[in-house]
Coordinates of C-alpha atoms and ligand atoms in Angstrom, one line a residue:
X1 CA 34.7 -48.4 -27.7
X2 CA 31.4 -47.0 -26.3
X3 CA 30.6 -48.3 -22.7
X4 CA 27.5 -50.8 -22.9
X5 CA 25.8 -51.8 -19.9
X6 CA 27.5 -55.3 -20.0
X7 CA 30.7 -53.9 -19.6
X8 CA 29.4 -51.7 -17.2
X9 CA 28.5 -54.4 -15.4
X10 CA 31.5 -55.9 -15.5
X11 CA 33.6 -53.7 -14.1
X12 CA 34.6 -53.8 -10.6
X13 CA 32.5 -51.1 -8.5
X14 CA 33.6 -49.4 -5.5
X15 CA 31.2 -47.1 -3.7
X16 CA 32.9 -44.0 -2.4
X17 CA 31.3 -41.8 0.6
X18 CA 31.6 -38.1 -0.7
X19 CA 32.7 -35.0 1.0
X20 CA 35.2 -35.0 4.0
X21 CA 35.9 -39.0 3.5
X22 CA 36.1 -38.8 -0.6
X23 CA 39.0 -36.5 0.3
X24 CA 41.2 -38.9 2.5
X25 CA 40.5 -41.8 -0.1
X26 CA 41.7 -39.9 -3.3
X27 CA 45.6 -39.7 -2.2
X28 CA 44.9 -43.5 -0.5
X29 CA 43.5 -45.2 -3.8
X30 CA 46.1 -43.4 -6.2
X31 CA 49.0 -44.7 -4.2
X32 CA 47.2 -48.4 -4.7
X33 CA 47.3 -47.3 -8.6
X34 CA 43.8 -45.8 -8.8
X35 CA 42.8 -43.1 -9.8
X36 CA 40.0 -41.2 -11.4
X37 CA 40.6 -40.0 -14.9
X38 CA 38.6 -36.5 -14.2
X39 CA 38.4 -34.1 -11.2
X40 CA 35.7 -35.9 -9.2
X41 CA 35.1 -32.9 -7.8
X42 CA 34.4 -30.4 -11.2
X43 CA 32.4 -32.7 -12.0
X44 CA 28.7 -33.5 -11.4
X45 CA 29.3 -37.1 -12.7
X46 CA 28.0 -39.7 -10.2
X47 CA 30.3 -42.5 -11.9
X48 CA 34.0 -42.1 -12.9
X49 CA 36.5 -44.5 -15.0
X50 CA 39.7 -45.1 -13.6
X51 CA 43.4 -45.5 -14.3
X52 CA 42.6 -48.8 -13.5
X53 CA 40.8 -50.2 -16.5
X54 CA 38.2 -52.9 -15.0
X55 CA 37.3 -50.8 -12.1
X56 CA 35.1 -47.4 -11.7
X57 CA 33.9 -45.3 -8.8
X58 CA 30.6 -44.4 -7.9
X59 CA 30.2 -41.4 -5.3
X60 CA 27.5 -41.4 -3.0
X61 CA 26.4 -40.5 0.7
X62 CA 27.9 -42.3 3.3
X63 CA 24.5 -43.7 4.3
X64 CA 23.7 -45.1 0.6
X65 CA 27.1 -46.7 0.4
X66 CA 26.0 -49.8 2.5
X67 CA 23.0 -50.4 0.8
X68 CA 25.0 -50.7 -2.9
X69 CA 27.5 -53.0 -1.3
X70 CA 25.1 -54.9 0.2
X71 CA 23.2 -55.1 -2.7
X72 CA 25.6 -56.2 -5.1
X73 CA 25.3 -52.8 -6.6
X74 CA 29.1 -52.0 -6.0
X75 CA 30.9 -54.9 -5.3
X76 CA 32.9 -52.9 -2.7
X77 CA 32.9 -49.8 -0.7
X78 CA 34.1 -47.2 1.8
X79 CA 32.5 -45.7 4.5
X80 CA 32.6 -44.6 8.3
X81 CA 32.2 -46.9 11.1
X82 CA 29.7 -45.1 12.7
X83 CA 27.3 -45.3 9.6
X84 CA 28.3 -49.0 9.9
X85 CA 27.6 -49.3 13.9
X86 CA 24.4 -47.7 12.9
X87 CA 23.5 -49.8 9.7
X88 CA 24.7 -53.6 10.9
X89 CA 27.4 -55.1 8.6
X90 CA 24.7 -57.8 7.6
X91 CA 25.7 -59.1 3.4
X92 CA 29.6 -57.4 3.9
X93 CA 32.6 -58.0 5.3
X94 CA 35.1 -55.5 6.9
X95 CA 38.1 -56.6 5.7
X96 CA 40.1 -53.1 6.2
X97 CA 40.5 -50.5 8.3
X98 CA 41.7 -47.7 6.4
X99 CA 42.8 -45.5 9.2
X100 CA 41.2 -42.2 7.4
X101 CA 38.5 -39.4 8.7
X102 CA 39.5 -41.0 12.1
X103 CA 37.2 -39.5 14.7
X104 CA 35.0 -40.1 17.6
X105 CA 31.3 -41.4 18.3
X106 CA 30.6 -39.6 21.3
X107 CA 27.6 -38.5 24.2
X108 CA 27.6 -34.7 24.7
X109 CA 25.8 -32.3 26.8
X110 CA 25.2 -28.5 27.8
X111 CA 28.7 -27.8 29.9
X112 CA 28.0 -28.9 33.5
X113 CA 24.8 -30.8 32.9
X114 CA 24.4 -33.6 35.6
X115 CA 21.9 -36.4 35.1
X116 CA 18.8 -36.3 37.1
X117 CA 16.4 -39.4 38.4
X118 CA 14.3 -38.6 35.5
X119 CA 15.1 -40.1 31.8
X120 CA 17.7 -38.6 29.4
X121 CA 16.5 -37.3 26.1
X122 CA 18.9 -38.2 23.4
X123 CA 18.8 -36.7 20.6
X124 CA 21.1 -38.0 17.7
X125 CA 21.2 -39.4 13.7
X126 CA 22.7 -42.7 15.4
X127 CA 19.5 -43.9 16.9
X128 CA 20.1 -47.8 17.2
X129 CA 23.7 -47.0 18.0
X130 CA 22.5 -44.6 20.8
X131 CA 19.4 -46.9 21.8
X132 CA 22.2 -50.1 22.8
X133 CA 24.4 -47.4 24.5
X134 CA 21.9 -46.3 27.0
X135 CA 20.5 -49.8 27.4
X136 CA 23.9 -51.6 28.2
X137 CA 24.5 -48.9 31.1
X138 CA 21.1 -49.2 32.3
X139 CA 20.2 -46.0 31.6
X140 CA 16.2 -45.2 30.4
X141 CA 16.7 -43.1 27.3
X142 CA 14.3 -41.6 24.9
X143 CA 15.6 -41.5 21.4
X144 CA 15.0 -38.6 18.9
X145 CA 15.7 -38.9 15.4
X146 CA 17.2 -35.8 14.2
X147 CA 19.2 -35.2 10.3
X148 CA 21.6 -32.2 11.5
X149 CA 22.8 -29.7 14.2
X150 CA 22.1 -32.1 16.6
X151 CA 24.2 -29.0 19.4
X152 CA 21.0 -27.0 18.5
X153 CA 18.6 -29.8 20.8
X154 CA 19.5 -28.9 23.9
X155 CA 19.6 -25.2 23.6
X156 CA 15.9 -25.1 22.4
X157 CA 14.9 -27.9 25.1
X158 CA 14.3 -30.4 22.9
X159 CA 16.5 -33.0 24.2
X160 CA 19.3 -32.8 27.1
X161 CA 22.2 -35.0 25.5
X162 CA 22.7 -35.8 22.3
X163 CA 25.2 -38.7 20.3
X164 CA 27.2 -37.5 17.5
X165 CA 30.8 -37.3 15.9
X166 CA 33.3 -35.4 17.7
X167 CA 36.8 -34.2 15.5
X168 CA 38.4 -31.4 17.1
X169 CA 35.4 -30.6 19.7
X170 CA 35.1 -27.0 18.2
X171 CA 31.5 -27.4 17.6
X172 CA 30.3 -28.4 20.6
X173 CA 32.1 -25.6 22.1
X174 CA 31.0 -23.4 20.0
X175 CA 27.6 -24.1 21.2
X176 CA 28.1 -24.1 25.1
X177 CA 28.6 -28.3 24.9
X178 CA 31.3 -30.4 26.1
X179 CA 32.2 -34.1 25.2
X180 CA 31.3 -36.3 27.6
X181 CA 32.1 -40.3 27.2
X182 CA 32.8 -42.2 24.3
X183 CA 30.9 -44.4 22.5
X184 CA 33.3 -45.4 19.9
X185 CA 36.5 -44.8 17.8
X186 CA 35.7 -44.0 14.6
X187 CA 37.9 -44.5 10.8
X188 CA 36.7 -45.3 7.5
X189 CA 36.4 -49.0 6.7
X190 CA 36.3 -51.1 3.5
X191 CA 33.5 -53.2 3.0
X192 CA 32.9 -55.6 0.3
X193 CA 29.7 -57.8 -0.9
X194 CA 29.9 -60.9 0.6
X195 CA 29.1 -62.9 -3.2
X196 CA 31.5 -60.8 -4.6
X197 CA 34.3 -62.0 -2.6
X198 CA 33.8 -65.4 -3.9
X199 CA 33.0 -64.6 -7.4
X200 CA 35.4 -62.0 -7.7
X201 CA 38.1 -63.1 -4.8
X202 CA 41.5 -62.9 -7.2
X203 CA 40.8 -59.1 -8.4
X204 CA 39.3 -58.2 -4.8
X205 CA 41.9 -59.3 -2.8
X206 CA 44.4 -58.2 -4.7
X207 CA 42.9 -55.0 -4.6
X208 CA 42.4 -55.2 -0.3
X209 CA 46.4 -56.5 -0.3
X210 CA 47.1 -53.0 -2.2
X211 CA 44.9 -50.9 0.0
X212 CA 47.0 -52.3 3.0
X213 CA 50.1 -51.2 1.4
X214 CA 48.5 -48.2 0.9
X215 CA 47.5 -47.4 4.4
X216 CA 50.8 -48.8 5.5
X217 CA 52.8 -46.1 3.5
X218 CA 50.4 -43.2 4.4
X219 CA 50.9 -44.2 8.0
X220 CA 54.5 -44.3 7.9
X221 CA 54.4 -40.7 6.3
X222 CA 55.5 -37.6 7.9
X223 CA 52.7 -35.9 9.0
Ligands
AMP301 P1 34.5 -30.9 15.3 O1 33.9 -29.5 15.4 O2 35.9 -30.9 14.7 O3 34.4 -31.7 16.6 O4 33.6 -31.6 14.1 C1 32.3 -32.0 14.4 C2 31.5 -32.1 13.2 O5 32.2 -32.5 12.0 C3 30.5 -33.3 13.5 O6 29.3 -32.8 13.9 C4 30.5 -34.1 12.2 O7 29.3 -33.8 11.5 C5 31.7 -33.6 11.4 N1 32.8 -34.6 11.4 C6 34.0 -34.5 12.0 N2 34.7 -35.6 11.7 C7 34.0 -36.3 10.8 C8 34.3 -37.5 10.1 N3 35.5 -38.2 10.2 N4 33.4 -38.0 9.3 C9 32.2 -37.4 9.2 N5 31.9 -36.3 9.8 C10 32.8 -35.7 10.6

């Protein structure tokens, strides 16, 4: 039968964040029993029917991924803690750690820099998340908002730290940076609309209980 939008609708939604995540989640979904029934990624699709007959994927940008699970859009989601830390958790709740794309939030700076009297230029995606660090340690920062290559500010002056994700640290080095405290640990995280949990609880939690197993085999896996 031909998908209409009521059955569209009816479906259970989970918002995926694409790129680096997507491809930690695909191996952790299909050992909960879902799985796309394409290659999600030969294909330009944006929405995808699963094994799992009453639920489909949507794929999206880590940053969009809050705003359809807060919005009822997807009932739930995944996406990184630090987009979370940056976004509020306001209309979701958190109810798993998935323990995937684990990395760090971190403050970096040219090797050897040494704060002066003077304010710190910060410059970072993670504004608010940057904005609370500074202030909790007293320290007077000015924030700028920048979208990528945030190692590229302090080379061209434009700011003398900056706040970003930290993996293996090759980046940073890479660009005569070094690591320099953490702001926090970072994993993906499953979120779910708040009304969905109560109109939806028997299918969701279900769903969260076979996510844990999930997580639970995929930790216990050679590595
Ligand atoms: P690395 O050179 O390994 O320290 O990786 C640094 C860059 O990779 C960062 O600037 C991030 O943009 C990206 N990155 C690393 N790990 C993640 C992750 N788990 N989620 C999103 N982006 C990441």
């Amino acid at each position: 039968m031909p998908h209409t939008v009521t059955d569209m609708n009816d479906k259970l939604t989970i918002a995926l964040t694409k790129g680096r995540i997507l491809k930690e989640t695909l191996p952790l979904f299909a050992r909960a029993g879902i799985e796309p029934l394409e290659d999600v990624n030969a294909s330009r699709k944006l929405v995808f029917a699963t094994s799992h007959d009453d639920v489909q994927l949507v794929i999206l940008r880590g940053t969009d991924v809050p705003t359809y699970v807060r919005h009822g859009a997807a009932d739930m989601g995944v996406v990184g803690k630090d987009i979370l830390l940056e976004q509020g958790a306001a209309g979701l709740y958190e109810p798993l750690d998935l323990g995937i794309a684990r990395c760090r939030l971190m403050t970096a700076g040219p090797v050897g820099w040494q704060p002066g009297a003077a304010r710190v230029r910060v410059a970072t995606k993670f504004v608010n998340t940057a904005r609370e660090y500074f202030a909790r340690r007293g320290v007077q920062a000015d924030l700028i908002k920048l979208y990528g290559a945030m190692e590229l500010a302090p080379m061209m002056n434009l700011a003398d730290l900056i706040v970003d994700i930290v993996d293996t640290g090759n980046t940073l080095r890479a660009n005569g940076m070094e690591p320099l405290e953490e702001i926090a640990a970072i994993s993906s995280r499953l979120v779910v609309n708040k009304a969905a949990m109560r109109s939806r609880h028997e299918v969701i939690t279900r769903l969260v209980d076979c996510l844990a197993e999930a997580v639970g085999e995929g930790a216990d896996a050679p590595a």
